[in-house]
Coordinates of C-alpha atoms in Angstrom, one line a residue:
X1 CA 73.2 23.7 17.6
X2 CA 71.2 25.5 15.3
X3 CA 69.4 23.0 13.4
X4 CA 68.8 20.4 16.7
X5 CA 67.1 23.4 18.2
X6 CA 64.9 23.8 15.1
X7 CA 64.4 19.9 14.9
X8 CA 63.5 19.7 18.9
X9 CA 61.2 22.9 18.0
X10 CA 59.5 20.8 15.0
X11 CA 58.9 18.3 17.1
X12 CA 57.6 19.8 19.6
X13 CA 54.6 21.0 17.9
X14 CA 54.1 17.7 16.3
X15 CA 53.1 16.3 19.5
X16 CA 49.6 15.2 20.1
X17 CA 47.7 18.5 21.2
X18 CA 46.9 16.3 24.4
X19 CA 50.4 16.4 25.3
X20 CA 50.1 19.5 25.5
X21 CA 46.9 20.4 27.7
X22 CA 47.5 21.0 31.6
X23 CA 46.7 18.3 34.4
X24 CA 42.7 19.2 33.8
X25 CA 42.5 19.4 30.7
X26 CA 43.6 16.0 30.2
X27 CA 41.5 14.6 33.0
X28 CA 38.4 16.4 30.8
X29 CA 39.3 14.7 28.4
X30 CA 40.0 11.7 29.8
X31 CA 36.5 11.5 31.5
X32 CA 34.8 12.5 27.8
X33 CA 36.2 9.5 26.6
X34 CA 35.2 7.1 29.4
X35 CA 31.6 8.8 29.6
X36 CA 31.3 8.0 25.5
X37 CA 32.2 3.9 26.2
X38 CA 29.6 4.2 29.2
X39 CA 27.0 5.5 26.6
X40 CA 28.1 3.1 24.4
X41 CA 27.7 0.1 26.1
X42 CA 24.2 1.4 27.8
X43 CA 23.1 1.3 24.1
X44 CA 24.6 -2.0 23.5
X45 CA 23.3 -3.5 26.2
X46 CA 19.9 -2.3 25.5
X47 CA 20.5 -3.6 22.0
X48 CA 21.4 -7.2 22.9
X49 CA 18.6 -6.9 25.8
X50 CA 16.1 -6.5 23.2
X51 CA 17.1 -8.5 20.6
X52 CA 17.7 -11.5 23.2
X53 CA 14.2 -10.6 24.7
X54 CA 12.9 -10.6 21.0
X55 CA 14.6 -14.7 21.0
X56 CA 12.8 -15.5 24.0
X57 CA 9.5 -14.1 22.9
X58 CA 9.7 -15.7 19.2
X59 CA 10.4 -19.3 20.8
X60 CA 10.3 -20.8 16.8
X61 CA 6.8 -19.3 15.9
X62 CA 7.8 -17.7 12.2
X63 CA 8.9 -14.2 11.7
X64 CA 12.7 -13.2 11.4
X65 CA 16.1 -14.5 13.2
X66 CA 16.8 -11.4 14.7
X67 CA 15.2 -7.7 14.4
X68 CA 16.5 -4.5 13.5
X69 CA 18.5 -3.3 16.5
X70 CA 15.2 -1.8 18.5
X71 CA 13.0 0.2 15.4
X72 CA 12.3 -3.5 14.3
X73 CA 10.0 -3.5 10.9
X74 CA 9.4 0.3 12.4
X75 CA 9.5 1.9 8.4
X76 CA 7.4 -0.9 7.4
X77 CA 4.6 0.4 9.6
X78 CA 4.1 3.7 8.7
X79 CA 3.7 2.4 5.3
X80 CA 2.2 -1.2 5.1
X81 CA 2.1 -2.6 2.6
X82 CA -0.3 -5.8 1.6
X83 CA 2.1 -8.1 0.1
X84 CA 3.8 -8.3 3.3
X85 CA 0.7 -9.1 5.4
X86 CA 0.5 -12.2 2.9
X87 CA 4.0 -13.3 3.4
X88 CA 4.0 -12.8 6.6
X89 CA 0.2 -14.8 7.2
X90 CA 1.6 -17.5 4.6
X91 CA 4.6 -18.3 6.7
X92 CA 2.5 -19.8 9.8
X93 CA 0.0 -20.1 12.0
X94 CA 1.7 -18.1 14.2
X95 CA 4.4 -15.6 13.4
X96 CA 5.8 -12.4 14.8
X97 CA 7.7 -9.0 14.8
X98 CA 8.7 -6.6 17.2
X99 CA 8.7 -3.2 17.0
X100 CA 10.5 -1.3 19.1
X101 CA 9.9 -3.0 22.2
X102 CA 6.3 -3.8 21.3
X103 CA 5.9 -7.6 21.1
X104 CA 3.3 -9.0 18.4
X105 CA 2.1 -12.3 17.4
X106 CA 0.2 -12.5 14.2
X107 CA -2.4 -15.1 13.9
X108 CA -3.4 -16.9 10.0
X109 CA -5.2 -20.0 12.0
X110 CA -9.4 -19.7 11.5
X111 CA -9.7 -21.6 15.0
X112 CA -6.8 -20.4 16.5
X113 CA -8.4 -16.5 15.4
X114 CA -11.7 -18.3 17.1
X115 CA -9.7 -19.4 20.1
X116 CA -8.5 -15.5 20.6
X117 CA -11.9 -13.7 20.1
X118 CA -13.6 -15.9 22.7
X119 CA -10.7 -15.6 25.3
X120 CA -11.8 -12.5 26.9
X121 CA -9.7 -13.5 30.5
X122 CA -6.7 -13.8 28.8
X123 CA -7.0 -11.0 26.3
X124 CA -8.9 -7.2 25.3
X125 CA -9.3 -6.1 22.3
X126 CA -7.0 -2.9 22.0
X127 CA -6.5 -1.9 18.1
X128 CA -2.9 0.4 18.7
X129 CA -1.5 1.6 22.0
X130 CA -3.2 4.9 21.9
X131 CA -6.2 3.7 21.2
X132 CA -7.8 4.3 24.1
X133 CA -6.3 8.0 24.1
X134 CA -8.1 8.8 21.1
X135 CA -11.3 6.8 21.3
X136 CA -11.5 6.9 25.3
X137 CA -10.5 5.0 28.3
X138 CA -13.8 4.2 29.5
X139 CA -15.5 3.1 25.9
X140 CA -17.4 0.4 25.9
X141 CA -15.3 -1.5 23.3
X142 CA -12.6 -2.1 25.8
X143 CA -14.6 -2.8 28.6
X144 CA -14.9 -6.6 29.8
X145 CA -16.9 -8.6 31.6
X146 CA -20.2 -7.6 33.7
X147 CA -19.7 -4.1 32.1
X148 CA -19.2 -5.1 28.6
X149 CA -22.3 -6.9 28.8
X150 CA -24.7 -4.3 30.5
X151 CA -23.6 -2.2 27.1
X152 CA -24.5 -5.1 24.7
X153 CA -27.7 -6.0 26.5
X154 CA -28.7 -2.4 26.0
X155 CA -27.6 -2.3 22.4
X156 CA -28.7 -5.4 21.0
X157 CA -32.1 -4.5 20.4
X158 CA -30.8 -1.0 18.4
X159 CA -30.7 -3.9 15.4
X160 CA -33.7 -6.2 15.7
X161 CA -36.0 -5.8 12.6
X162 CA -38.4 -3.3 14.3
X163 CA -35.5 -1.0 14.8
X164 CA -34.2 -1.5 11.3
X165 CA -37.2 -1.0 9.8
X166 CA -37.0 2.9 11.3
X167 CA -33.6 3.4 9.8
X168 CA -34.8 2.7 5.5
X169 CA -36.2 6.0 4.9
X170 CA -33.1 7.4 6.5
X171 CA -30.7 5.9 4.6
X172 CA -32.6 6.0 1.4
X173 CA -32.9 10.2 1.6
X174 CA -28.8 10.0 2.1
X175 CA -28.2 7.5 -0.6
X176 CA -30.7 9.8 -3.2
X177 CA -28.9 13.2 -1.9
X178 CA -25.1 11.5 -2.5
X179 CA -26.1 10.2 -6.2
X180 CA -26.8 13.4 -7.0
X181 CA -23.7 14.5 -6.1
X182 CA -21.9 11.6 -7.5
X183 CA -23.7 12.4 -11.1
X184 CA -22.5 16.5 -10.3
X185 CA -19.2 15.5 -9.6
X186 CA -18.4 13.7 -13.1
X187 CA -20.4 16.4 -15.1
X188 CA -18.1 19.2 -13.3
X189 CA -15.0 17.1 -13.9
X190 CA -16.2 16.7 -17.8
X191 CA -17.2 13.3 -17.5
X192 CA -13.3 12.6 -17.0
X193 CA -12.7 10.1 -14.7
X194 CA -12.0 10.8 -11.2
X195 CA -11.1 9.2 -8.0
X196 CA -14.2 8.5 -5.8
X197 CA -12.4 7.0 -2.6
X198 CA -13.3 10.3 -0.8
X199 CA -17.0 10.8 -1.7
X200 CA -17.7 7.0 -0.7
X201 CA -15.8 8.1 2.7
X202 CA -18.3 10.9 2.4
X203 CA -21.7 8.9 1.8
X204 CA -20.9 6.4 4.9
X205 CA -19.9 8.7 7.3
X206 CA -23.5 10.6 6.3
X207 CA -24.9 7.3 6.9
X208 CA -23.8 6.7 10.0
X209 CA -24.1 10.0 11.6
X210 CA -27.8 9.9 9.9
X211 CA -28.5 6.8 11.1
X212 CA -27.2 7.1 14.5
X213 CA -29.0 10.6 15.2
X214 CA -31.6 11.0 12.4
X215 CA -31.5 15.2 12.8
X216 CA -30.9 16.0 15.3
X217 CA -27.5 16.6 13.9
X218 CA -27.1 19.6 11.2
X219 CA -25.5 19.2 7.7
X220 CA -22.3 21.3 8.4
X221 CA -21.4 18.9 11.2
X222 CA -21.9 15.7 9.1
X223 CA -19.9 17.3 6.7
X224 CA -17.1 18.0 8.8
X225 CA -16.9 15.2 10.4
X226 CA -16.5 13.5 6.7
X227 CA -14.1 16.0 6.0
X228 CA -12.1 15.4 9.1
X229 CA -12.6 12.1 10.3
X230 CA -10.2 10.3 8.5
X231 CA -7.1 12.4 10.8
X232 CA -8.6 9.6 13.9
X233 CA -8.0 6.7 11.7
X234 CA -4.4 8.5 10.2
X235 CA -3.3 8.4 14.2
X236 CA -3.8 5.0 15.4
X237 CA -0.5 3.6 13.6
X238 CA 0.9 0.6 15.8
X239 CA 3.7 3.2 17.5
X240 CA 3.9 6.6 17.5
X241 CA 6.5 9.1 18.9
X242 CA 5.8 9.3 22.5
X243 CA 4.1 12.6 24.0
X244 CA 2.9 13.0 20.6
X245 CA -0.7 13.5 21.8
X246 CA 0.5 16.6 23.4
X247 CA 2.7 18.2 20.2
X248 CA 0.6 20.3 17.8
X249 CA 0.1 19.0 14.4
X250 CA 1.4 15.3 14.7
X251 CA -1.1 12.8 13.3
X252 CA -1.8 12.0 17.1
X253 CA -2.7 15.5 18.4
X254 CA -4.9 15.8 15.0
X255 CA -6.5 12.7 15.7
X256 CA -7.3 13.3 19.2
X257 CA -9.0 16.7 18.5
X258 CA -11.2 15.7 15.6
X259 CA -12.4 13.0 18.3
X260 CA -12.9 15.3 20.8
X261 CA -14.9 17.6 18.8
X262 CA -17.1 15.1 17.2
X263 CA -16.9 13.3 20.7
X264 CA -18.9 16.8 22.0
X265 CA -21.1 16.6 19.0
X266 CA -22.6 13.4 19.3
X267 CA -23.1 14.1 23.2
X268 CA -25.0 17.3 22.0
X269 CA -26.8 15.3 19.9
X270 CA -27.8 12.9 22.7
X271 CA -28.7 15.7 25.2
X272 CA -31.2 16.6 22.2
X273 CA -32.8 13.5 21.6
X274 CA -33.6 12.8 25.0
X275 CA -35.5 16.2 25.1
X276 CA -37.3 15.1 22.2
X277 CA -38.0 11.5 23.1
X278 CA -39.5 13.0 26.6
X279 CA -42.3 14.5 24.5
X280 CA -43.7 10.9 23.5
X281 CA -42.2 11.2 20.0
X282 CA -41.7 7.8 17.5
X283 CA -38.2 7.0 17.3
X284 CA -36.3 7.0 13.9
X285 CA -32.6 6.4 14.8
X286 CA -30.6 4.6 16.7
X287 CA -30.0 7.4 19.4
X288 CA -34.1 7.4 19.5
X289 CA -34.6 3.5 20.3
X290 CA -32.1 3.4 23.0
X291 CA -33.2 6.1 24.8
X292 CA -36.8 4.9 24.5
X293 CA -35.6 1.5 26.3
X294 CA -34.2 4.0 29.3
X295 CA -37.1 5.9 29.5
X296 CA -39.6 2.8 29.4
X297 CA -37.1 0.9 31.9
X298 CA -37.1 4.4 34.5
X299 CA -40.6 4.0 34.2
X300 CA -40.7 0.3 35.0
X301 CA -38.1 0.9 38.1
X302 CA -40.4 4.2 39.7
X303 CA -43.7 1.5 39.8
X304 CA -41.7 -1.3 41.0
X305 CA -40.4 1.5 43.8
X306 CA -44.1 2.7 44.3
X307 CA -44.9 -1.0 45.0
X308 CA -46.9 -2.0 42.5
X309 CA -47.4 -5.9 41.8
X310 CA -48.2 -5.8 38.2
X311 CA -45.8 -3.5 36.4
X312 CA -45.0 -4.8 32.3
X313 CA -41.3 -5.7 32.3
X314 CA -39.4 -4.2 29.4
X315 CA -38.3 -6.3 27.0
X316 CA -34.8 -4.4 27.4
X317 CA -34.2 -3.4 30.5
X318 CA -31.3 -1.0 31.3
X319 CA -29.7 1.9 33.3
X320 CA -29.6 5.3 31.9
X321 CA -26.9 6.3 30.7
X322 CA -25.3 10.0 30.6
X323 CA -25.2 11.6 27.2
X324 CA -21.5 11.7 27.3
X325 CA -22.0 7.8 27.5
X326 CA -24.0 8.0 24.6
X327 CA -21.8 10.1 22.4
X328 CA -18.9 8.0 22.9
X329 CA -20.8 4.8 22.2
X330 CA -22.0 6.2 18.7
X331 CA -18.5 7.5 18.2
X332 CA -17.3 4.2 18.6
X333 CA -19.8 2.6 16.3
X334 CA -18.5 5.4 13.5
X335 CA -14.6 4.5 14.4
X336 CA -16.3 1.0 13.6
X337 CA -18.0 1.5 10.7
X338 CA -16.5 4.3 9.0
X339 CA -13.2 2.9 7.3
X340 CA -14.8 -0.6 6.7
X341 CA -18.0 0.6 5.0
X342 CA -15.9 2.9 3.0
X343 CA -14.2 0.2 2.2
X344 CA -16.7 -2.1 1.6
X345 CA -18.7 0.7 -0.6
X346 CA -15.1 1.5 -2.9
X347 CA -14.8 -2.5 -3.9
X348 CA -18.5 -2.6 -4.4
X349 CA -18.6 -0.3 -7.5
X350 CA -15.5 -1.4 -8.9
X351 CA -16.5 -4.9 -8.4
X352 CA -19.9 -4.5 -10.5
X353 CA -18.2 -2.1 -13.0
X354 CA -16.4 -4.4 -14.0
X355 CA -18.5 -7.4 -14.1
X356 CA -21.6 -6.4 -16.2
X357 CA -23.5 -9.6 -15.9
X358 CA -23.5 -9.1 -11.6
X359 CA -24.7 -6.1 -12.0
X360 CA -27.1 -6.1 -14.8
X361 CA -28.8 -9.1 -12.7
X362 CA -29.1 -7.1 -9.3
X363 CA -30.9 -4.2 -11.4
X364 CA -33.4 -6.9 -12.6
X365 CA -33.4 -8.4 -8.8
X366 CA -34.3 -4.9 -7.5
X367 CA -36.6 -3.6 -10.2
X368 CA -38.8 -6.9 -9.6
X369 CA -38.6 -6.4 -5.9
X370 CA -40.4 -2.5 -6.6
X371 CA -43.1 -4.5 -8.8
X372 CA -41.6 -2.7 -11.8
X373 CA -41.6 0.4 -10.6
X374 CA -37.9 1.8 -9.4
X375 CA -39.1 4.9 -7.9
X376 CA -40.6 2.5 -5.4
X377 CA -39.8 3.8 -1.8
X378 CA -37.4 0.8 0.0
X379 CA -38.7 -1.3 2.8
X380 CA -37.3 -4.2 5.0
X381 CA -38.9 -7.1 3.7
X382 CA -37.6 -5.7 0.2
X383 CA -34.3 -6.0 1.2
X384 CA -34.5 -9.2 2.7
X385 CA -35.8 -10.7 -0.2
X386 CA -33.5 -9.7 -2.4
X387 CA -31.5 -13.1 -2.6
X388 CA -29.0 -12.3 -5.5
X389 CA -28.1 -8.7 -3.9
X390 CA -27.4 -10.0 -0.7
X391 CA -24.9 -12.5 -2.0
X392 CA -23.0 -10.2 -4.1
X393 CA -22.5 -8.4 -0.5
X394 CA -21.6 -11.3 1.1
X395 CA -19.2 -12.4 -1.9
X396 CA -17.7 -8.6 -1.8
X397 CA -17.1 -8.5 2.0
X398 CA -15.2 -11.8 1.3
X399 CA -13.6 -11.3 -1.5
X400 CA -12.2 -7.7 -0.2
X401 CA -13.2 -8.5 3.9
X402 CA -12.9 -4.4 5.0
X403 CA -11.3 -5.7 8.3
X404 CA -8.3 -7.6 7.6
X405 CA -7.3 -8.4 11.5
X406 CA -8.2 -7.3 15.3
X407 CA -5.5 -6.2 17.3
X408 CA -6.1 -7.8 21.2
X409 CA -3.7 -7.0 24.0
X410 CA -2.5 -10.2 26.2
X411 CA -3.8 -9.1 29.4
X412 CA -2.0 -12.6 30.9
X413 CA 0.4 -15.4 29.4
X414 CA -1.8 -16.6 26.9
X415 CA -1.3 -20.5 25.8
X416 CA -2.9 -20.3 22.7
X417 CA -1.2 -23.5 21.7
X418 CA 0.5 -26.6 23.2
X419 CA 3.7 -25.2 22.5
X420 CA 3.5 -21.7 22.1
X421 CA 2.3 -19.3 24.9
X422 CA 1.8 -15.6 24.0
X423 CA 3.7 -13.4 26.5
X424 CA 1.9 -10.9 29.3
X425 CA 1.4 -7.8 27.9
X426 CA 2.6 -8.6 23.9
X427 CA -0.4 -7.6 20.9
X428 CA -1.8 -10.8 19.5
X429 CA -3.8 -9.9 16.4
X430 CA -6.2 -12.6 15.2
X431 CA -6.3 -12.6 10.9
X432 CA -9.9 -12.9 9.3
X433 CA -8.7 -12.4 5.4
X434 CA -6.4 -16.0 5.4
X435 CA -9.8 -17.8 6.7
X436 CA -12.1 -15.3 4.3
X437 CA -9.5 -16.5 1.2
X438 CA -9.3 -20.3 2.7
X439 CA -9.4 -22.6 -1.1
X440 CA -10.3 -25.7 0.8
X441 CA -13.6 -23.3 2.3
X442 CA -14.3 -21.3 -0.9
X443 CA -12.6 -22.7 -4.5
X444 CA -11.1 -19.9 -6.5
X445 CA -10.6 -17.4 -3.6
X446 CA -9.4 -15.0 -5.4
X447 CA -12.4 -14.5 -8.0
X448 CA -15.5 -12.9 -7.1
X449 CA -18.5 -15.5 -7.7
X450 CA -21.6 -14.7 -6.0
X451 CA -23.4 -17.7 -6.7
X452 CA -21.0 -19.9 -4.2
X453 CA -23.5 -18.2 -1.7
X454 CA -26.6 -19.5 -3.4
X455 CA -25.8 -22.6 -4.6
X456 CA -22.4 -23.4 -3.1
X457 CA -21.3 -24.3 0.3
X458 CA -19.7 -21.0 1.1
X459 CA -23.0 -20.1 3.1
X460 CA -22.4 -23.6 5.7
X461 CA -18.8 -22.6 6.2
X462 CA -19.8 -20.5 9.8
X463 CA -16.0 -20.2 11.3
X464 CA -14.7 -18.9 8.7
X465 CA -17.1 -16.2 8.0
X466 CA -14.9 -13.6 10.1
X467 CA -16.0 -10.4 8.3
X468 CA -17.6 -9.2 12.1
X469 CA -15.4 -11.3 14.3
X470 CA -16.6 -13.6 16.9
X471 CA -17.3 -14.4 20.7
X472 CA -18.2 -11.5 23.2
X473 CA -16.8 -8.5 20.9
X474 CA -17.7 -9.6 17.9
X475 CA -20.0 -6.5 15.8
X476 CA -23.2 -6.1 16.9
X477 CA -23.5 -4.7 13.5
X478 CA -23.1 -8.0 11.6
X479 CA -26.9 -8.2 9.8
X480 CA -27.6 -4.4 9.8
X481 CA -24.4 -3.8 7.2
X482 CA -25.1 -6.2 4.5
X483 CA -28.9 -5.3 4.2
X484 CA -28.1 -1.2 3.8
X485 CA -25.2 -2.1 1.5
X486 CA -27.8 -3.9 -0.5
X487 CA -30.0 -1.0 -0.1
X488 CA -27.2 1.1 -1.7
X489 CA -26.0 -0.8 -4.6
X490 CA -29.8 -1.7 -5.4
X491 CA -30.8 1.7 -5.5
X492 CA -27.3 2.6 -7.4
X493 CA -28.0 -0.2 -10.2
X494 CA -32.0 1.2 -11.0
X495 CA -30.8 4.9 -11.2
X496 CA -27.2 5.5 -12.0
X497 CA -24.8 4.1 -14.5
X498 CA -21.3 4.4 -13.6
X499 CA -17.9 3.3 -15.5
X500 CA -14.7 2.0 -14.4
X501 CA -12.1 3.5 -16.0
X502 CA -8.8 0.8 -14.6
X503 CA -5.3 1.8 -14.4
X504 CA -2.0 0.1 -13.2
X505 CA -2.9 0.1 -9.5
X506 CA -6.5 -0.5 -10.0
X507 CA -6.2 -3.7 -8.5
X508 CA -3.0 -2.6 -6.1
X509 CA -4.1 -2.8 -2.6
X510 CA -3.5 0.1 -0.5
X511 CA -3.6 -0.7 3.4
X512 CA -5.4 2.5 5.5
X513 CA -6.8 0.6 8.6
X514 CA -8.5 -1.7 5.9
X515 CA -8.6 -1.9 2.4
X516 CA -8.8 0.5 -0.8
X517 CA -7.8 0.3 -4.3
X518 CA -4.4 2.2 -4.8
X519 CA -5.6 4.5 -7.3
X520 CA -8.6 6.0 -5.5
X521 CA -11.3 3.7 -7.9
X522 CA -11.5 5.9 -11.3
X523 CA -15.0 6.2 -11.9
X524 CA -17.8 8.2 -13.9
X525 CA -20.8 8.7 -12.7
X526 CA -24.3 9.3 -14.8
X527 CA -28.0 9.1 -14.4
X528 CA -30.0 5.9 -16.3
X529 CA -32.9 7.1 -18.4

């Protein structure tokens, strides 16, 4: 008896420990389980939901079978890398990827990129979700239509040569304050060389914000907005963790408070100018011309009220708009400009440092231009003459375009082929750099030949000159940025010598919104005798 006792006893607490519980502990445990394979198959289903939709979308375009489960290429975003954008434009003329549940089509076609620029009923241009978050809801970039257009019509004439004309002595008193501190910088790092990625961020933001509102915007604030500006263009990755606006010290909240603030700035700035302008001052910025064209067109609208027959039409007549209007515009044309002339500025003096013979015949280009004499202030016709100059920009925005693509939103089904039709709602993101690299267009894509634009047939090849886009968005900017970046590299090549110094990722291309050298651009920096 004895040893069954101990054997029923044994076996007793051998049992599962389920066994044991009491009627509700089982049914707990018993509901656990069942509320676990609910969960389960919720997430299932949403995984074969969007991997199916993913099928349906793709509809034998290129891109992959089948995505991650939901993240998609999601790790490949955050970091992107260039090689990828290649494969990925060399595998169609259409092709796609999904990430999380965000749809995109990616467009390597030069007139199917065409066809998508001037489509504005079927799509907006939209860069990244938040977007319009950071840069505002109501900027001018994303409007369409009649209200687009009243913004163009009033900013066209910002760039016509009269305007232009205004902005050379500005830009020429940045370019000689940011050479001296180019030729500082080396001397204080011993003549070592260092990366100047960041001081070229520096000099085009000063630019801008120079250009844009002359001074009526103080030093410190340039400078911090150089300092800071780059946390905007950090936070517009394609997805971001939802609410992230709203948590402190995500890239998202960073980026929407540096807009804010220079957002306020630039409106400040406006308020200013239109005080000034009210005085009967000449303008010399951008901020000063288009508030002129308000004032003269109030002006015109009060006599045509009074009733008088004769009153002198402006040439540019527009509404006045608020200062906050005015702020944001000008922020957008610094979210426009600011990566992509960095960009354009990095290549540039890596470029020429490394090809002697380009540069050593720009410096005799520019020195002739000056009649000899380098000190020579700058003036339009100069630059416009300068034939050689301008087709080393042209050759550099090519060779190294500083916008690679222009994300659009599908605001409807978009057929943008016979047999392909972009869903409602997906991103569809027209490529400039397969059309800018096309060797049917421009032999040897890859090497950098100025003379193609002189006497080749690069300069006859319109559509697939993509560098500003096309149709009703395209950058109003397109002739005012190759003239100044001929205004900097000519004045860089009669009064500064600089020296690349190349390492392994010299020619490594890292992606941040557009392009830049992986290793920063080593250079030194010194003064010609």
């Amino acid at each position: 008896m004895a040893p069954e006792s101990a054997n029923l006893t044994t076996t007793h607490h051998e049992l599962p420990q389920a066994w044991t519980r009491s009627p509700s502990q089982l049914h707990s445990t018993i509901a656990s389980w069942f509320s676990l394979q609910y969960v389960l198959m919720v997430m299932l289903a949403v995984i074969v939901y969007d991997q199916a939709m993913y099928i349906k979308r793709k509809r034998g375009i290129a891109g992959p079978a089948f995505k991650v489960p939901l993240m998609g290429p999601f790790i490949q975003a955050l970091h992107p890398r260039f090689e990828l954008y290649l494969a990925q434009w060399a595998s169609g003329p259409l092709s796609c990827v999904s990430v999380f549940h965000k749809f995109v089509v990616l467009v390597s076609d030069r007139d199917l990129a065409h066809k998508i620029f001037k489509s504005p009923s079927f799509a907006e241009p939209c860069l990244v979700p938040v977007a319009k978050d950071i840069i505002g809801h109501k900027a001018w970039v994303f409007l369409q239509g009649r209200d687009h257009a009243e913004y163009r019509r009033g900013l066209t004439p910002l760039f016509t040569n009269k305007a232009l004309a205004t902005y050379v002595p500005i830009h020429e008193k940045v370019l000689s304050d940011y050479f001296d501190k180019f030729v500082a910088a080396s001397k204080e790092n011993l003549d070592r060389p260092m990366a100047f990625m960041t001081p070229f961020r520096e000099i085009n933001c000063a630019l801008s914000c120079r250009t844009f509102f002359g001074n009526y915007i103080s030093q410190d604030a340039v400078q911090k907005i150089a300092d800071d500006f780059y946390l905007v263009t950090a936070a517009l990755e394609l997805v971001n963790v939802p609410l992230s606006m709203y948590i402190p010290f995500t890239k998202v909240w960073q980026g929407k408070r540096t807009a804010d603030a220079v957002h306020a700035e630039f409106t400040k700035c406006a308020a200013a100018c239109k005080a000034n302008m009210a005085t009967g001052a000449n303008p010399t910025c951008i901020v000063d011309h288009w508030v002129l064209h308000m004032f003269e067109s109030n002006r015109y609208r009060t006599k045509i009220a009074a009733g008088e027959k004769d009153a002198g039409k402006p040439t540019n007549l527009i509404r006045e708009f608020t200062n906050e209007e005015v702020g944001q515009t000008l922020f957008t044309f610094l979210f426009a400009s600011q990566d992509a002339s960095s960009s354009a500025t990095t290549w540039l003096f890596q470029v020429l440092a490394q090809r002697p013979d380009v540069l050593d015949r720009v410096r005799e280009e520019n020195l002739a231009a000056r009649g000899g004499d380098r000190n020579l202030p700058l003036t339009l016709p100069m630059l416009e003459s300068l034939t050689y100059t301008n087709a080393v920009i042209k050759e550099l925005l090519r060779h190294r375009p500083p916008v690679i693509f222009v994300p659009y939103l599908a605001t409807k089904d978009f057929p943008v082929t016979p047999n392909y039709t972009v869903p409602k709602g997906s991103m569809i993101i027209p490529s400039c750099y397969p059309a800018l690299h096309d060797p049917n267009v421009y032999p040897d894509p890859d090497g950098f030949d100025p003379d193609r634009w002189i006497s080749g047939t690069a300069e006859s090849n319109t559509k697939n000159w993509l560098v500003f886009g096309a149709g009703p968005h395209d950058c109003l900017a397109r002739r005012y940025v190759p003239l100044f970046m001929a205004a900097m590299i000519g004045k860089a090549s009669l009064e500064l010598q600089w020296k690349h110094h190349p390492t392994e990722r010299s020619e490594e291309i890292r992606v941040f919104a557009t392009l830049f050298p992986m290793d920063g651009c080593q250079l030194v920096f010194s003064r010609r005798t």
